[in-house]
PDB file of C-alpha atoms in Angstrom:
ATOM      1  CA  UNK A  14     120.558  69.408 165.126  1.00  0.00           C
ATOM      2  CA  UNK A  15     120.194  72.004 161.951  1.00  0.00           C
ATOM      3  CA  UNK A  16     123.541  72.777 160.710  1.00  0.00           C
ATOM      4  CA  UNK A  17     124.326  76.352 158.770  1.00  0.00           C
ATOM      5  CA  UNK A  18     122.035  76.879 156.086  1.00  0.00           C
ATOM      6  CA  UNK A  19     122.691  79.293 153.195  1.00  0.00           C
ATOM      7  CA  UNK A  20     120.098  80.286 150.852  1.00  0.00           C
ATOM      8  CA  UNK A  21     119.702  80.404 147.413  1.00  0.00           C
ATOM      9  CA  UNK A  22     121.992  77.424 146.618  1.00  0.00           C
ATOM     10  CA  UNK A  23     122.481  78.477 143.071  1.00  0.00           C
ATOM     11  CA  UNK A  24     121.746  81.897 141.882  1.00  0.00           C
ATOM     12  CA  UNK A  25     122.729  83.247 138.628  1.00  0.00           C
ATOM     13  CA  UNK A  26     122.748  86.772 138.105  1.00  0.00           C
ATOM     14  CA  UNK A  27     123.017  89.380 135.320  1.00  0.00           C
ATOM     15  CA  UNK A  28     125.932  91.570 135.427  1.00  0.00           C
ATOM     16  CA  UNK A  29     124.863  95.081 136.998  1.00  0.00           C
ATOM     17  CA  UNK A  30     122.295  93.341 139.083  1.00  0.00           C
ATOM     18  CA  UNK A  31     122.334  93.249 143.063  1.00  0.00           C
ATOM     19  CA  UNK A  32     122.470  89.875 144.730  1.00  0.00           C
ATOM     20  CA  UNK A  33     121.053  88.779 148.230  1.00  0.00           C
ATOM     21  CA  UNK A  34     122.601  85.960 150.084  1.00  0.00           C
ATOM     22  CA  UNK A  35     121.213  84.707 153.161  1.00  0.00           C
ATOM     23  CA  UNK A  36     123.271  82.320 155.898  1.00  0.00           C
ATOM     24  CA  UNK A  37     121.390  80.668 158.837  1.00  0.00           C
ATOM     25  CA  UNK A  38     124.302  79.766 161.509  1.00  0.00           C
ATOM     26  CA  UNK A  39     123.971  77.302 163.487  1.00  0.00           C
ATOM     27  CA  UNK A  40     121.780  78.634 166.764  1.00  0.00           C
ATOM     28  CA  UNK A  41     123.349  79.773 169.665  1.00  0.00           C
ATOM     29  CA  UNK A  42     126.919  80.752 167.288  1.00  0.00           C
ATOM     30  CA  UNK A  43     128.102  83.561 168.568  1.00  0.00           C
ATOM     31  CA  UNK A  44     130.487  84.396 165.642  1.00  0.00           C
ATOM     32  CA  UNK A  45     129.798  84.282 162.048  1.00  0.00           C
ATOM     33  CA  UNK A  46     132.062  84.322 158.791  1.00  0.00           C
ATOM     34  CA  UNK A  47     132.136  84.612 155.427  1.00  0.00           C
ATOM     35  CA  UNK A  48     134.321  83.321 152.569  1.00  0.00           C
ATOM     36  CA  UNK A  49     134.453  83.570 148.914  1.00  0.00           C
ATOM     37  CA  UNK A  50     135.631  80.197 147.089  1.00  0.00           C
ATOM     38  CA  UNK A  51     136.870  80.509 143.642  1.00  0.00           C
ATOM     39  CA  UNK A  52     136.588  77.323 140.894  1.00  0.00           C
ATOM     40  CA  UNK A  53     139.732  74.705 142.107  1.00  0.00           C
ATOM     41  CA  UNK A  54     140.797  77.400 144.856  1.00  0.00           C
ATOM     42  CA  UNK A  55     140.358  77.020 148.810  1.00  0.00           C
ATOM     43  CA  UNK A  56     138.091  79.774 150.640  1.00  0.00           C
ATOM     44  CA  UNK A  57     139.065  83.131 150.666  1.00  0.00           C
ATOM     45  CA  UNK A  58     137.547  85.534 154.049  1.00  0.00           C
ATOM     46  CA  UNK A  59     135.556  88.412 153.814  1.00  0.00           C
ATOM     47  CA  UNK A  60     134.518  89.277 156.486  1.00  0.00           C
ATOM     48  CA  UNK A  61     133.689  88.482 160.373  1.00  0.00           C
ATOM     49  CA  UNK A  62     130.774  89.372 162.516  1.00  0.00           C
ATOM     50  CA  UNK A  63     130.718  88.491 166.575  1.00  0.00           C
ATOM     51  CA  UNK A  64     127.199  88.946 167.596  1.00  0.00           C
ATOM     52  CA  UNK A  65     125.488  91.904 165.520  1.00  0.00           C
ATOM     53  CA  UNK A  66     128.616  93.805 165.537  1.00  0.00           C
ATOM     54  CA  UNK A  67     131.027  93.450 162.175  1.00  0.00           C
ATOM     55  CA  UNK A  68     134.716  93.323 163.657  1.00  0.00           C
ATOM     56  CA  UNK A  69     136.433  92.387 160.214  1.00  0.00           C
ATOM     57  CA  UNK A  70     135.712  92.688 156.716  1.00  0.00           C
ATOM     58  CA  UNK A  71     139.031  93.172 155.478  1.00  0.00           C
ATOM     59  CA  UNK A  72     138.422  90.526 152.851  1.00  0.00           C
ATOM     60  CA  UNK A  73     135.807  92.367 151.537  1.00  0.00           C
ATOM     61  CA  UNK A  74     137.057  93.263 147.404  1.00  0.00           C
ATOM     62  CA  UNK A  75     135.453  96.143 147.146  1.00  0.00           C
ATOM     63  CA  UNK A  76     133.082  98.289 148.028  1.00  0.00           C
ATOM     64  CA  UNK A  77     130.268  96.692 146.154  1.00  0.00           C
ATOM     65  CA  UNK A  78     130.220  94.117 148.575  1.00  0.00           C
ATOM     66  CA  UNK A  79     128.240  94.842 151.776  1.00  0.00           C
ATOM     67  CA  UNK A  80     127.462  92.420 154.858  1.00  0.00           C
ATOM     68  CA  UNK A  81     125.195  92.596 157.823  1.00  0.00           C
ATOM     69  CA  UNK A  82     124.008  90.454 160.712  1.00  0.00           C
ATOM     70  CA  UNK A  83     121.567  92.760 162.729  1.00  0.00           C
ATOM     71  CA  UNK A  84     120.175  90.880 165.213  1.00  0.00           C
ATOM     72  CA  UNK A  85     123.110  88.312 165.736  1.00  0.00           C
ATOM     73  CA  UNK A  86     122.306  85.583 164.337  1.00  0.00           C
ATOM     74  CA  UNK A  87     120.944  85.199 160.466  1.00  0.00           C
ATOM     75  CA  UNK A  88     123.476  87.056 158.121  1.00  0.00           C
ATOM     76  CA  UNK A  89     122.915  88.734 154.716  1.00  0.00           C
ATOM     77  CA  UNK A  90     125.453  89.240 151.949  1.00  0.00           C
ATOM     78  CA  UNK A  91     124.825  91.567 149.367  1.00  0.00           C
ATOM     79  CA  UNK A  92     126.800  92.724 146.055  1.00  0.00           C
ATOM     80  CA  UNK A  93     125.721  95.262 143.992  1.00  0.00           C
ATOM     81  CA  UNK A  94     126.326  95.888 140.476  1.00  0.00           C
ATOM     82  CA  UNK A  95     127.588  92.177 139.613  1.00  0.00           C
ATOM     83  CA  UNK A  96     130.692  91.714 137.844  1.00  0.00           C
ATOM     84  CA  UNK A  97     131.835  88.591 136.348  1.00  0.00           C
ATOM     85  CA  UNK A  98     134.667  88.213 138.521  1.00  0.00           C
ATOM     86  CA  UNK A  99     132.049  87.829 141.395  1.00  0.00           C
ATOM     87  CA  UNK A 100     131.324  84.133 140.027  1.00  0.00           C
ATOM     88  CA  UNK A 101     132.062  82.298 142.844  1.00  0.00           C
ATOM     89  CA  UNK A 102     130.483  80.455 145.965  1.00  0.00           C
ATOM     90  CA  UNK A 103     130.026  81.876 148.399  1.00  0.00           C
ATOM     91  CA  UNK A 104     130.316  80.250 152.204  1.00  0.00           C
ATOM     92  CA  UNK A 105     129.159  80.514 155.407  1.00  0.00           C
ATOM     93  CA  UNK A 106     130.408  79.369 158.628  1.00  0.00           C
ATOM     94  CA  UNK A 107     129.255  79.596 162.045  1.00  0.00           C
ATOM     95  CA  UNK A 108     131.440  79.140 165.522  1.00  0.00           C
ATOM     96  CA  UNK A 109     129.618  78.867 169.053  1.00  0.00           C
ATOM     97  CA  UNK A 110     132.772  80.989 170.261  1.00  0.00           C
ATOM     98  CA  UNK A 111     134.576  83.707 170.080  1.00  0.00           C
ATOM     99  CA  UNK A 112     138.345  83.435 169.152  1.00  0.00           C
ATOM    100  CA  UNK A 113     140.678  81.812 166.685  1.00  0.00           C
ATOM    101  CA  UNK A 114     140.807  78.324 168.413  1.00  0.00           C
ATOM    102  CA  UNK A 115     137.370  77.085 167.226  1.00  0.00           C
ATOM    103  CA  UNK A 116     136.320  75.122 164.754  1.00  0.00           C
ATOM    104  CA  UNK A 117     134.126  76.520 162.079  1.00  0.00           C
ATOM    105  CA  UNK A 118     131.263  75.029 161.085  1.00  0.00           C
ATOM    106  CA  UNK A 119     130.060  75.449 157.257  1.00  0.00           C
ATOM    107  CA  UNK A 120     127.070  75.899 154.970  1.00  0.00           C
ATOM    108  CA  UNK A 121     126.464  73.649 151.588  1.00  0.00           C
ATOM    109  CA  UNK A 122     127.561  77.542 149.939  1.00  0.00           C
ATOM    110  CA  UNK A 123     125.483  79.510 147.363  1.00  0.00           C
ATOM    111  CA  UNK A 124     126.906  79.287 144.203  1.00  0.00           C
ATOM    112  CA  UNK A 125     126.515  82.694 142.146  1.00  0.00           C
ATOM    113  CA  UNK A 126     127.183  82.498 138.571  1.00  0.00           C
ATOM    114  CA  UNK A 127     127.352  86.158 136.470  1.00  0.00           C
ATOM    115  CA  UNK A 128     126.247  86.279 133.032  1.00  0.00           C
TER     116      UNK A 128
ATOM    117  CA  UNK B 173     151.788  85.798 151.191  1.00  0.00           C
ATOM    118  CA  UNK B 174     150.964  82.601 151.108  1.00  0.00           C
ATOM    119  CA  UNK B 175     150.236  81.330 154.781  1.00  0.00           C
ATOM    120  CA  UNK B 176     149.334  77.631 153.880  1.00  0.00           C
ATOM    121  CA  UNK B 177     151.286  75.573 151.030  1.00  0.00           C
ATOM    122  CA  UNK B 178     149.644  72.431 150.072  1.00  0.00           C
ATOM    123  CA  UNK B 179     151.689  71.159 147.156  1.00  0.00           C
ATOM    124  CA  UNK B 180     150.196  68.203 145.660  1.00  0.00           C
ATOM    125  CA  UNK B 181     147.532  69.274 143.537  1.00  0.00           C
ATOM    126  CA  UNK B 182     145.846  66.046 143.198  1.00  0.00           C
ATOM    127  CA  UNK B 183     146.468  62.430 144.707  1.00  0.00           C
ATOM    128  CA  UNK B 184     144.462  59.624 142.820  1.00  0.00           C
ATOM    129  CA  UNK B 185     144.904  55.500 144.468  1.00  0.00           C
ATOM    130  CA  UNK B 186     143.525  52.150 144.682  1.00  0.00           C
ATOM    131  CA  UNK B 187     141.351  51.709 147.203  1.00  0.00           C
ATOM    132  CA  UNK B 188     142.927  50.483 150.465  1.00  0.00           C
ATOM    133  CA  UNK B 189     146.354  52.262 149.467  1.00  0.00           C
ATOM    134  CA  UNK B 190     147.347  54.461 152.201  1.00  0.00           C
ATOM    135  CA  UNK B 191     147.504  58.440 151.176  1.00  0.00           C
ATOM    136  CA  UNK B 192     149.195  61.347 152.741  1.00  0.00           C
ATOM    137  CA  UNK B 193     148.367  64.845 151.835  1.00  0.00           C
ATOM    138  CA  UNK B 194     151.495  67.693 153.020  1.00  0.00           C
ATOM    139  CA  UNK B 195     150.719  70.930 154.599  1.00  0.00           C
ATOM    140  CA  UNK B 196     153.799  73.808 154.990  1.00  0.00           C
ATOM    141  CA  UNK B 197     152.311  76.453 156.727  1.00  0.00           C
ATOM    142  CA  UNK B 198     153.950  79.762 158.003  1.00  0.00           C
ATOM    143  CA  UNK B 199     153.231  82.168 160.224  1.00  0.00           C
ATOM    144  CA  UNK B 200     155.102  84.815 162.756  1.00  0.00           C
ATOM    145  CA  UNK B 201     153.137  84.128 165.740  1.00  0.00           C
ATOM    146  CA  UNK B 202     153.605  81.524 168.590  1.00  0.00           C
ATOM    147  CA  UNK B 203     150.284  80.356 169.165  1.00  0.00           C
ATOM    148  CA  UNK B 204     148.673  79.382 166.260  1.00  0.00           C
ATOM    149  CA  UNK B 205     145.887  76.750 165.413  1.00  0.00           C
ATOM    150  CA  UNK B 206     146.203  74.181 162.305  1.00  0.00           C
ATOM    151  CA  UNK B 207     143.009  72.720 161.060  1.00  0.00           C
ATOM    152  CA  UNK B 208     141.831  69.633 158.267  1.00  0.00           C
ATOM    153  CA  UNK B 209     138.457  70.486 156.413  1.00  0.00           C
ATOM    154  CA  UNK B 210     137.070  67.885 154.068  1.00  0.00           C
ATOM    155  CA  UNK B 211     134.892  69.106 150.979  1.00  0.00           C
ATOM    156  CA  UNK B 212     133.015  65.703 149.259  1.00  0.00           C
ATOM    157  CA  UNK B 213     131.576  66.732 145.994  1.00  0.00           C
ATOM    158  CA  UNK B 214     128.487  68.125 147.816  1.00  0.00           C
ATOM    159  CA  UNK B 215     130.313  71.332 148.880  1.00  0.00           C
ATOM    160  CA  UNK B 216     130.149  71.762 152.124  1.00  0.00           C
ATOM    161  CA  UNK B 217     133.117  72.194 154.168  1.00  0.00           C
ATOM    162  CA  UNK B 218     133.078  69.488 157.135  1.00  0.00           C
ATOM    163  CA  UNK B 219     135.765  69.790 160.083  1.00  0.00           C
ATOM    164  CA  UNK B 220     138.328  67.075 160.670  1.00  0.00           C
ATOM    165  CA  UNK B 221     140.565  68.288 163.082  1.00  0.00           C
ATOM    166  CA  UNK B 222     142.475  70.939 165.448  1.00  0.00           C
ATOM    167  CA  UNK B 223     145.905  71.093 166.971  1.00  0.00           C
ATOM    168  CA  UNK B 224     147.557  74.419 168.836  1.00  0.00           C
ATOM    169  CA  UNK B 225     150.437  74.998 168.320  1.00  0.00           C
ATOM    170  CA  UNK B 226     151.763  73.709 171.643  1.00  0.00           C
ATOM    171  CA  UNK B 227     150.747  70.406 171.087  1.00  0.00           C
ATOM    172  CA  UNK B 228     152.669  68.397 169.085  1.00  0.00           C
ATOM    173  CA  UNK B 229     151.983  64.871 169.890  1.00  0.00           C
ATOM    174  CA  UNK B 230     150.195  63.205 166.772  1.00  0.00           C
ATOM    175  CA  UNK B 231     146.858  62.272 166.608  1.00  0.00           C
ATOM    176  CA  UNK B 232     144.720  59.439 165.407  1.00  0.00           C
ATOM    177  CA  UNK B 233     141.538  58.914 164.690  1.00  0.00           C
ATOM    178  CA  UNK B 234     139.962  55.663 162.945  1.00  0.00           C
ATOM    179  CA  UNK B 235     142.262  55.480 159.681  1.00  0.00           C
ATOM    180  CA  UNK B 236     143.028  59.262 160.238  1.00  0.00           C
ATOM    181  CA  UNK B 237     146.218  60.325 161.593  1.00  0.00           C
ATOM    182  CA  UNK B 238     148.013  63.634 161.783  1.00  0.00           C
ATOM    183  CA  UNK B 239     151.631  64.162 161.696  1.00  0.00           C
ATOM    184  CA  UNK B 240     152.701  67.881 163.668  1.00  0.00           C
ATOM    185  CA  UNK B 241     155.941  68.750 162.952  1.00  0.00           C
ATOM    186  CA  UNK B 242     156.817  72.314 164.534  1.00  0.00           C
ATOM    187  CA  UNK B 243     160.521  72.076 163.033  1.00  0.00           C
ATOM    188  CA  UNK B 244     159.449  72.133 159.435  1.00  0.00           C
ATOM    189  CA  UNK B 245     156.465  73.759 159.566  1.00  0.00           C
ATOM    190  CA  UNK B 246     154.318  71.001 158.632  1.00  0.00           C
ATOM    191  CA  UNK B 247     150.935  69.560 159.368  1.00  0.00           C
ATOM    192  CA  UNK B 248     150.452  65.913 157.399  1.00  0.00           C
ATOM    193  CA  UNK B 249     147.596  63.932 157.066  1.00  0.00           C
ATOM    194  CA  UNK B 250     147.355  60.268 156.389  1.00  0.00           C
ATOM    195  CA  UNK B 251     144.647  58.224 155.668  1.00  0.00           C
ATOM    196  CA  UNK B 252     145.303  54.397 155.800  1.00  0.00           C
ATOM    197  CA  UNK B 253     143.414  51.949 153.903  1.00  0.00           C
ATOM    198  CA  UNK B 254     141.706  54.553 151.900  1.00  0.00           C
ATOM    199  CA  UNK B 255     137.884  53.870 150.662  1.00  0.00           C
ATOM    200  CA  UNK B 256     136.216  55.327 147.577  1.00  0.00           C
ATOM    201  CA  UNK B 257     134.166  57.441 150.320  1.00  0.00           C
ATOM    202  CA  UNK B 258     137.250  59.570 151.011  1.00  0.00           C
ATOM    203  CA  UNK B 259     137.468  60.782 147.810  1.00  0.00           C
ATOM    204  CA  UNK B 260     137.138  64.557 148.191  1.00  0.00           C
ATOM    205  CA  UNK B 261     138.959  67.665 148.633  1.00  0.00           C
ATOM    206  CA  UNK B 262     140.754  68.033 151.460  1.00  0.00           C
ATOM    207  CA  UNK B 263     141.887  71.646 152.938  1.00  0.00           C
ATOM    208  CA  UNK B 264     144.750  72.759 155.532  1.00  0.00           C
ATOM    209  CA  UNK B 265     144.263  75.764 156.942  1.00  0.00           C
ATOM    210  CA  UNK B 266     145.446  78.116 159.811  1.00  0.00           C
ATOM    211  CA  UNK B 267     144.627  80.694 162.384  1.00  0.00           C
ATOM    212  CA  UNK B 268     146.444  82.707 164.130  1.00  0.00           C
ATOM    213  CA  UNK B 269     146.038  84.418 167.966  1.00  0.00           C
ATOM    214  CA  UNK B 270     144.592  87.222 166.935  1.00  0.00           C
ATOM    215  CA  UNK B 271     143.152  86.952 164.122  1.00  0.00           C
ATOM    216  CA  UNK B 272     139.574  84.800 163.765  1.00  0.00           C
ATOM    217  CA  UNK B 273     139.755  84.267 160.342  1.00  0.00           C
ATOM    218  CA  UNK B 274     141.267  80.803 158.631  1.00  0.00           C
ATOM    219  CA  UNK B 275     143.631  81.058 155.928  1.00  0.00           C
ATOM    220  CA  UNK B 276     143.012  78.210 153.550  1.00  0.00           C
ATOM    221  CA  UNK B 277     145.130  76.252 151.364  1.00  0.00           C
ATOM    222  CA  UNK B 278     144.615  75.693 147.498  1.00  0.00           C
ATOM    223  CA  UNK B 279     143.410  72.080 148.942  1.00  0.00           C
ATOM    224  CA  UNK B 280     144.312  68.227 147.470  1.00  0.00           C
ATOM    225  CA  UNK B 281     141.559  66.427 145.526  1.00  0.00           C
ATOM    226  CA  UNK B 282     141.743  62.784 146.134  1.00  0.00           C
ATOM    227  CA  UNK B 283     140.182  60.516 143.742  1.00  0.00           C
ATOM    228  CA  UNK B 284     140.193  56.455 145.590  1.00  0.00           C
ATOM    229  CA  UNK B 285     139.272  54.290 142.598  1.00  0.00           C
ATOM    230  CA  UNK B 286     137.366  50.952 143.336  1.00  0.00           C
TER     231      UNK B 286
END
């Protein structure tokens, strides 16, 4: 079966521009996350969504970063006004339920470089 | 703080040499869940394994095993007979009852040479 998909893979970005990321979870995932990995660094959360409704996004750094999932399932990330700092990948994962006992499963990541 | 604490930085062996990667973890809470991700060079993050936090027995799986230790606050993983496939990163991480999220480790690279 399809695993997460994230979409673009790479996208490079001027600073001050807005960026888009899409994740596909896996169908049928009830909760979605997303983490911010840093060059030679594990994952970092941002934020948590169970259905359409955002519970957590703690991990968000600031307030140029905005996520959404409005129909529970496909998931948008969105920065705005790039900074280099933002250079990262950026992850996806997907869990069928709800709780901290489940595994996540992951997207390939979109890699966002700022220039 | 720091929840996970994966200290070796990177682990590089002959193939077939057996390789253990150490994970301190700490948290407050009394249910907790541990978790191994692997991340090849391809990027994505692919599950290995879960334990609670009330099960302690070790587990193995193929030339994986997983050493629980409540006492010290470790989770260990071993592979045996290593193969130039397993090269990757490999990532502890932890969740705790109520909280969703998974708190990562800095993660081991392990380079198996031919």
């Amino acid at each position: 079966g399809a695993g997460v998909s994230q979409s673009p893979r790479y996208k490079v970005a001027k600073r001050g521009q807005d960026v888009a990321l899409r994740c596909d979870p896996i169908s049928g995932h009830v909760s979605l996350f997303w983490y911010q990995q840093a060059l030679g660094q594990g994952p970092e959360f941002l934020t948590y969504f169970q259905n359409e409704a955002q519970l957590d996004k703690s991990g968000l750094p600031s307030d140029r970063f905005f996520a959404e999932r409005p129909e529970g399932s496909v998931s948008t990330l969105k920065i705005q006004r790039t900074q280099q700092e933002d250079s990262a990948v950026y992850l996806c994962a997907s869990s069928h339920h709800q709780g901290p006992s489940y595994e996540q499963y992951f997207g390939p990541g979109t890699r966002l470089t700022v220039t | 703080a720091q929840k996970v604490t994966q200290a070796q930085t990177e682990i590089s062996v002959v193939e077939k040499e057996d390789v253990t990667l150490d994970c301190v973890y700490e948290t407050r809470d009394t249910t907790y869940y541990l978790f191994w991700y692997k991340q090849p060079p391809s990027g994505e993050l692919v599950f290995l394994i879960r334990r609670n936090s009330f099960d302690e027995q070790n587990e193995i799986s193929g030339r994986y095993s997983w050493n629980f230790q409540k006492s010290t606050s470790s989770f260990n993983f071993t592979i045996t007979a290593s193969q130039v496939v397993d090269s990757a990163v490999y990532f502890c991480a932890l969740s705790e009852e109520n909280d969703y999220k998974l708190s990562f480790g800095a993660g081991t690279t392990v380079t198996v040479r031919a």
